[in-house]
Coordinates of C-alpha atoms in Angstrom, one line a residue:
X631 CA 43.7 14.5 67.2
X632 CA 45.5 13.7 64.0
X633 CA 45.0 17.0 62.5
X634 CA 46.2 19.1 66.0
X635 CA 49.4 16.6 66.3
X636 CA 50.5 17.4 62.4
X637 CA 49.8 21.4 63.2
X638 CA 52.2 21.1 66.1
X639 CA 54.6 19.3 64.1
X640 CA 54.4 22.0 61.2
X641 CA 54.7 24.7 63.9
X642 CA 57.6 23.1 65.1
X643 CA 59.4 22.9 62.1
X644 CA 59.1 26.3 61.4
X645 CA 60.2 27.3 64.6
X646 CA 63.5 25.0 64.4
X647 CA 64.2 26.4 61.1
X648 CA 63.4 30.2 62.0
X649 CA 65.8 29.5 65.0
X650 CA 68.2 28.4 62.6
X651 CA 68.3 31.1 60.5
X652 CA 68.8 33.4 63.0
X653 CA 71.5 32.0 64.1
X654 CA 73.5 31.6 61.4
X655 CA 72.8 35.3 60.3
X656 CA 75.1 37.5 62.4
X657 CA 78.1 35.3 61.5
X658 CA 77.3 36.6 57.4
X659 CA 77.0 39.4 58.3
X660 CA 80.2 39.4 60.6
X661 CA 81.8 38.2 57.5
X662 CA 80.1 40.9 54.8
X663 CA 80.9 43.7 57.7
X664 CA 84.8 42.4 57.3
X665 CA 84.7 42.4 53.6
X666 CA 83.4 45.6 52.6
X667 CA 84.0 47.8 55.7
X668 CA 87.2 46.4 57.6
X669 CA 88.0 48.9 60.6
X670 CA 90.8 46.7 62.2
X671 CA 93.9 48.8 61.1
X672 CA 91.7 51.8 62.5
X673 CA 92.5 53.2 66.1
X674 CA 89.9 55.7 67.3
X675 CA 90.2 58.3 69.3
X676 CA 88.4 56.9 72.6
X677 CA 91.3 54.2 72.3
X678 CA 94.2 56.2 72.3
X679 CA 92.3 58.3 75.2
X680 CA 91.4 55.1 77.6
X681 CA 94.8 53.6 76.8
X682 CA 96.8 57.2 77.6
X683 CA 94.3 57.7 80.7
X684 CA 93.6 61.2 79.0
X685 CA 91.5 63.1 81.2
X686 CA 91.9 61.5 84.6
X687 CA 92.1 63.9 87.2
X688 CA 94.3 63.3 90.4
X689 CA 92.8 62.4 93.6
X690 CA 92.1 65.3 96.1
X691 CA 93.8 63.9 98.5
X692 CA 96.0 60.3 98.8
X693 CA 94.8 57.2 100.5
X694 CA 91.4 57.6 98.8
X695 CA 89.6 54.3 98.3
X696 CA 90.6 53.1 95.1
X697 CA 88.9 49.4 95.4
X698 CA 86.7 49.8 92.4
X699 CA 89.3 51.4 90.3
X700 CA 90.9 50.2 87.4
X701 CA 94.4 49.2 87.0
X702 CA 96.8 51.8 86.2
X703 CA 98.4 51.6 82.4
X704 CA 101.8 53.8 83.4
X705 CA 102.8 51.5 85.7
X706 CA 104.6 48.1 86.2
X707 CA 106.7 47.3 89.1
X708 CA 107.6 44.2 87.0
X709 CA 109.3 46.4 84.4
X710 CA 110.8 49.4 86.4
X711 CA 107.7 51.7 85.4
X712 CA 106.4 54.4 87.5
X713 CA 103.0 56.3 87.3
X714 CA 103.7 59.9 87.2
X715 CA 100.6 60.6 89.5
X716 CA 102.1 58.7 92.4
X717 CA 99.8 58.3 95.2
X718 CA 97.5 60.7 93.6
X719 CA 96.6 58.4 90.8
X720 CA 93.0 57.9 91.0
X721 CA 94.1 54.3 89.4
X722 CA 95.2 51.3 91.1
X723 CA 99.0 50.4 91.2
X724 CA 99.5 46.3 91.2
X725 CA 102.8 45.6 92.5
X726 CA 104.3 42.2 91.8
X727 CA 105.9 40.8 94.6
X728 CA 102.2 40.4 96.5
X729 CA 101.9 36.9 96.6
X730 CA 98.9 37.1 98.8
X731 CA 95.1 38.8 98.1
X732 CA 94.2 41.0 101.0
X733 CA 91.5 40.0 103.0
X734 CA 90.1 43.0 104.0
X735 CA 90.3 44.3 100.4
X736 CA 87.9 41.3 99.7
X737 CA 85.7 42.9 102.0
X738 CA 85.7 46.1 100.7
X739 CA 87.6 47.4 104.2
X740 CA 91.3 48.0 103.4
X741 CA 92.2 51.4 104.4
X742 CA 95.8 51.1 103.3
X743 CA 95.4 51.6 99.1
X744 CA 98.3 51.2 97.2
X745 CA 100.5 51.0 100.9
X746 CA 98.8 47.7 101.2
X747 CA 101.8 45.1 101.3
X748 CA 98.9 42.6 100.7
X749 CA 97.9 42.4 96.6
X750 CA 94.6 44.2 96.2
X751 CA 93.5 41.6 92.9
X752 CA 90.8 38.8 92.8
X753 CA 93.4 35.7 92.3
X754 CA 91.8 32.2 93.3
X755 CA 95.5 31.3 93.0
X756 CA 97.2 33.8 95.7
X757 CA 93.9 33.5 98.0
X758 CA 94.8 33.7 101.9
X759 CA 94.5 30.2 103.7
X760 CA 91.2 29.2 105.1
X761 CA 91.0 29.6 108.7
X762 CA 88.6 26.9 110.1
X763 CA 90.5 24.3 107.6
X764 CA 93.8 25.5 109.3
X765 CA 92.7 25.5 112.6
X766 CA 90.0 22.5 112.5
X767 CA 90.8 20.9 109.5
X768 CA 87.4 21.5 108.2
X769 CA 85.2 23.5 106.4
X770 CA 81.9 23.0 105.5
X771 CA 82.0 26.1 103.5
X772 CA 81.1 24.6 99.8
X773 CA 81.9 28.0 98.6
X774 CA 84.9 29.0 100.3
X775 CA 86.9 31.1 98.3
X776 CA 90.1 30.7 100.8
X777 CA 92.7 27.7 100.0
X778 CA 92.6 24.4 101.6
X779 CA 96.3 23.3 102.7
X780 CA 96.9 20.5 103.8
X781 CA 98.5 20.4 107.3
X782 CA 100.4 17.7 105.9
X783 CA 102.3 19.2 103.6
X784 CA 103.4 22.2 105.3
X785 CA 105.4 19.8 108.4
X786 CA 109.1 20.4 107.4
X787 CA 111.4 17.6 107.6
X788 CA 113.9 17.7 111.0
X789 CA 117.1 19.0 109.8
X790 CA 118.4 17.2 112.4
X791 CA 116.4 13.9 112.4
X792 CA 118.4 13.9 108.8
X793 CA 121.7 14.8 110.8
X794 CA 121.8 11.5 112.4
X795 CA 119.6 12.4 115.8
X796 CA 116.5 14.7 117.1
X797 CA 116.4 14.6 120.7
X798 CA 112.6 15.4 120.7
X799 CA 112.2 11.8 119.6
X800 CA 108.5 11.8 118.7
X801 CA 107.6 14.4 119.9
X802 CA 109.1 16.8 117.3
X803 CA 107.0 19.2 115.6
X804 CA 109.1 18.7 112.2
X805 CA 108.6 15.4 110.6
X806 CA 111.4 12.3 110.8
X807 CA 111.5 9.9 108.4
X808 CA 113.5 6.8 108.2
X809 CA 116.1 6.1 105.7
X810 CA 119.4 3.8 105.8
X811 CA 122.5 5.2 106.1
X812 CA 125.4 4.2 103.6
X813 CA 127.9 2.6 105.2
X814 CA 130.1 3.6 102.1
X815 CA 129.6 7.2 103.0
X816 CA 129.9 6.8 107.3
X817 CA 133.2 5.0 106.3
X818 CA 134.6 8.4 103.8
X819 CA 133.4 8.0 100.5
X820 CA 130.6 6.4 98.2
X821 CA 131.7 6.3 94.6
X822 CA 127.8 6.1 93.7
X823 CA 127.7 10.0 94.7
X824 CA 124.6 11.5 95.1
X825 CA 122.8 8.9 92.9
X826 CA 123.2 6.5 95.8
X827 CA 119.9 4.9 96.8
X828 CA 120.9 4.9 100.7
X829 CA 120.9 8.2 102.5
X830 CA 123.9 10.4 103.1
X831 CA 123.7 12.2 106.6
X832 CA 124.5 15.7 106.4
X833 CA 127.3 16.4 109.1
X834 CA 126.6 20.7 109.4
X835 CA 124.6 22.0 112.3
X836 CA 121.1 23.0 111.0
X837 CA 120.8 27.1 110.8
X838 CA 118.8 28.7 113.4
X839 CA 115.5 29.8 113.8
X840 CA 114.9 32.9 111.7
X841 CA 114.1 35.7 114.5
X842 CA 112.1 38.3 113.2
X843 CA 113.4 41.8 113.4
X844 CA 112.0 44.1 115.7
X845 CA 111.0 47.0 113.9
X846 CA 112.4 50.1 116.5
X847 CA 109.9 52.5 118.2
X848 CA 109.6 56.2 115.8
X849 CA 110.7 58.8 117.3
X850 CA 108.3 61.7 118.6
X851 CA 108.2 64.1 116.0
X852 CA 106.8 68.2 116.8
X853 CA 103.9 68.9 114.7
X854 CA 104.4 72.3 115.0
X855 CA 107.8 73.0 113.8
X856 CA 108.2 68.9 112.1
X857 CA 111.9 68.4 114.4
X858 CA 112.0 64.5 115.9
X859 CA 112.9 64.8 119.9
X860 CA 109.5 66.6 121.1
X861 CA 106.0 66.8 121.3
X862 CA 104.6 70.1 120.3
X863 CA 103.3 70.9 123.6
X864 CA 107.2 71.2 125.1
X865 CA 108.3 72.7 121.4
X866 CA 110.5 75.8 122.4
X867 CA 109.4 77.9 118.7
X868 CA 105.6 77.8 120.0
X869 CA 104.5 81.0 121.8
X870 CA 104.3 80.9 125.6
X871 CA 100.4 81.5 125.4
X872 CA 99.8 79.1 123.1
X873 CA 102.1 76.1 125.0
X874 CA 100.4 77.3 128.2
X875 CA 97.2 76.1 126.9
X876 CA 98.1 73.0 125.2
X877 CA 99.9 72.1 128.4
X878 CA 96.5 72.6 130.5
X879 CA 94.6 71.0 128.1
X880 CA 96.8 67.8 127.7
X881 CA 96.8 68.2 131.6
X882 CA 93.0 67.8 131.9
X883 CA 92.8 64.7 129.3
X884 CA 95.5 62.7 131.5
X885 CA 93.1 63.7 134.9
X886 CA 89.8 62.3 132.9
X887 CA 92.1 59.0 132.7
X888 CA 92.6 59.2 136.4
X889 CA 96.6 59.5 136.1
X890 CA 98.3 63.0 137.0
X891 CA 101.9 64.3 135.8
X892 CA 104.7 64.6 137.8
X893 CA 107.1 67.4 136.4
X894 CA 111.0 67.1 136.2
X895 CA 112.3 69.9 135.4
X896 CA 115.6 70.1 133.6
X897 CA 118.2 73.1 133.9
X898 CA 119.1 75.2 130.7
X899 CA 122.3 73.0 129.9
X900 CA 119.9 69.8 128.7
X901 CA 117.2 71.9 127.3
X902 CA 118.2 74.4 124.5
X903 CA 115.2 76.2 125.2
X904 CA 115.7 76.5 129.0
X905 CA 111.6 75.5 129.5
X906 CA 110.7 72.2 130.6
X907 CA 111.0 69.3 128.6
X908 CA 108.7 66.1 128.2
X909 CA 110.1 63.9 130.5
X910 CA 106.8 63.5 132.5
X911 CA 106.2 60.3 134.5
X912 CA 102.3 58.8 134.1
X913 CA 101.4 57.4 137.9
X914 CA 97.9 56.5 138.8
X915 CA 97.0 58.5 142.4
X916 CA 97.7 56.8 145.4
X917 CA 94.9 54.3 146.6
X918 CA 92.1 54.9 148.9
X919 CA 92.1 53.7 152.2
X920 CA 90.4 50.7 153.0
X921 CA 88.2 52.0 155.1
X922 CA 86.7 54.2 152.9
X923 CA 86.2 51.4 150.5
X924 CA 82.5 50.1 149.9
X925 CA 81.1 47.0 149.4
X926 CA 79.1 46.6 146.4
X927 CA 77.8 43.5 147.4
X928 CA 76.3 43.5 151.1
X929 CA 76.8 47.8 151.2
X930 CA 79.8 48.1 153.9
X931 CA 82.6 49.6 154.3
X932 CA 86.4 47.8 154.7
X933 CA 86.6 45.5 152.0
X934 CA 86.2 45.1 148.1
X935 CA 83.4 43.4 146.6
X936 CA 85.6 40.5 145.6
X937 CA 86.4 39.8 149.2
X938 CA 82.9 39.5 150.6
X939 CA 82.5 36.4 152.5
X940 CA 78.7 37.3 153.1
X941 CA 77.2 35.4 149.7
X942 CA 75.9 36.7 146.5
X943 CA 72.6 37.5 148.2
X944 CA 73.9 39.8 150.8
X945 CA 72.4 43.0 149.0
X946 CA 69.2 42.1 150.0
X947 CA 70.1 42.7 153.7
X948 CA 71.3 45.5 152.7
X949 CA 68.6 46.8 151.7
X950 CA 66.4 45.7 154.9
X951 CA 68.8 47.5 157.2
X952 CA 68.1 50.6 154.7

């Protein structure tokens, strides 16, 4: 027993010191590589290449998927700079007023690119807000890459609970808290300023509610001669075959849908082509009598399923009578 515990002891030793060594070796020779061979005023060519982006091609086509794409050198929206490539830069363009990461990027599903008006970079800083902490103030994610908030802190204070009255009361959805007035101030002046520990009511209406703007419908734009006003079907420079056709076809799709067109036609003065324009009304047929109507439930005729008074189990005497 003596003689195996001093071999394991011996063994160990050597391995400690083996161990040892080896790890003090690459930082002589990081120190003899710098001393007789020092390459840091050197640039090499594949350097100057990956910094210039020599050799990238363009993409065939923009709005490729560029998720697993670098970053693009040329430009900085930061700085004023601008990728020659454009959209066609097979590198992606990180623009700096994206406060927010996109979460379908995260996912590997954004179809938008460099259009994204989300930023398209793994920040745990500028990660979008959790949803089940928002809405249920939980998450029992212990991984959850998405921020926590705390409902808390993102209840304003009531500009006009600080005006002097609210007449929500409690009920307000901005927060109210209580602070004496200076009588100083209510009586014209406080010679403390704004260094006065009592508060000093603000006496201007609050500003409204920011609306959001509606962003206007686009106009219909040809895509046969690329003039806003028309669809292509109704554009006076196609040929009178070829409009015919897209007509009947368009006609067809609309019947599949169960709706029809009704036709206005328009004189010459309103239409510079003197054909008929696209004002075309969509109107569902006229209903069917109600006596044609059949009962899904109990199989007669004269009233909708939803009507039947004759019990969810009318279809089997339906079936008897069959």
């Amino acid at each position: 027993m003596f003689m195996f515990g001093t071999g394991w002891q011996t063994r160990g030793f050597e391995l400690f010191f083996a161990s040892f060594s080896v790890v003090q070796a690459p930082q002589s020779n990081h120190i003899m590589d710098t001393l007789i061979a020092n390459v840091d005023s050197w640039t090499f060519k594949i350097e100057k290449d990956l910094s210039e982006q020599y050799g990238a091609l363009a993409l065939p086509f923009p709005g490729m998927d560029k998720s697993t794409a670098a970053v693009c050198q040329f430009f900085n929206a930061t700085d004023g700079m601008e990728c020659k490539k454009g959209n066609s830069c097979p590198f992606r363009h990180i623009r700096g007023d994206r406060t927010i990461v996109c979460k379908h990027w995260l996912r590997g599903l954004c179809k938008k690119g460099d259009q994204c008006e989300f930023l398209h970079e793994y920040d745990m800083t500028k990660m979008p807000e959790c949803y089940f902490y928002s809405r249920f103030n939980a998450c029992h994610n212990k991984e959850c890459p998405f921020l926590h908030i705390d409902p808390e802190s993102k209840i304003k204070d009531c500009p006009w609970y600080d005006r002097g009255f609210c007449r929500h009361g409690p009920n307000c959805r901005h927060r109210h808290v209580r602070r004496v007035l200076c009588n100083n101030y209510l009586a014209g002046f406080c010679p403390d300023g704004s260094e006065c520990k009592y508060m000093h009511p603000r006496f201007e209406l609050p500003p409204p509610p920011e609306i959001k703007d509606q962003t206007p419908k686009r106009p219909t734009t040809c895509h046969y001669c690329g003039e806003v006003g028309h669809k292509a079907c109704y554009c006076p420079k196609m040929p009178q075959e070829q409009r015919e056709a897209t007509l009947r076809m368009e006609d067809l799709k609309y019947r599949a849908l169960g709706y029809y067109k009704h036709r206005a036609h328009q004189d010459g003065t309103n239409n510079p082509g003197g054909e008929e324009a696209g004002n075309f009304m969509h109107q569902k047929p006229p209903p069917r009598p109600i006596e044609e109507i059949t009962c899904f439930k109990c199989g007669m005729k004269g009233h909708y399923a939803n009507k039947c008074t004759k019990g969810p189990f009318a279809f089997l005497n339906s079936g008897q009578r069959k």
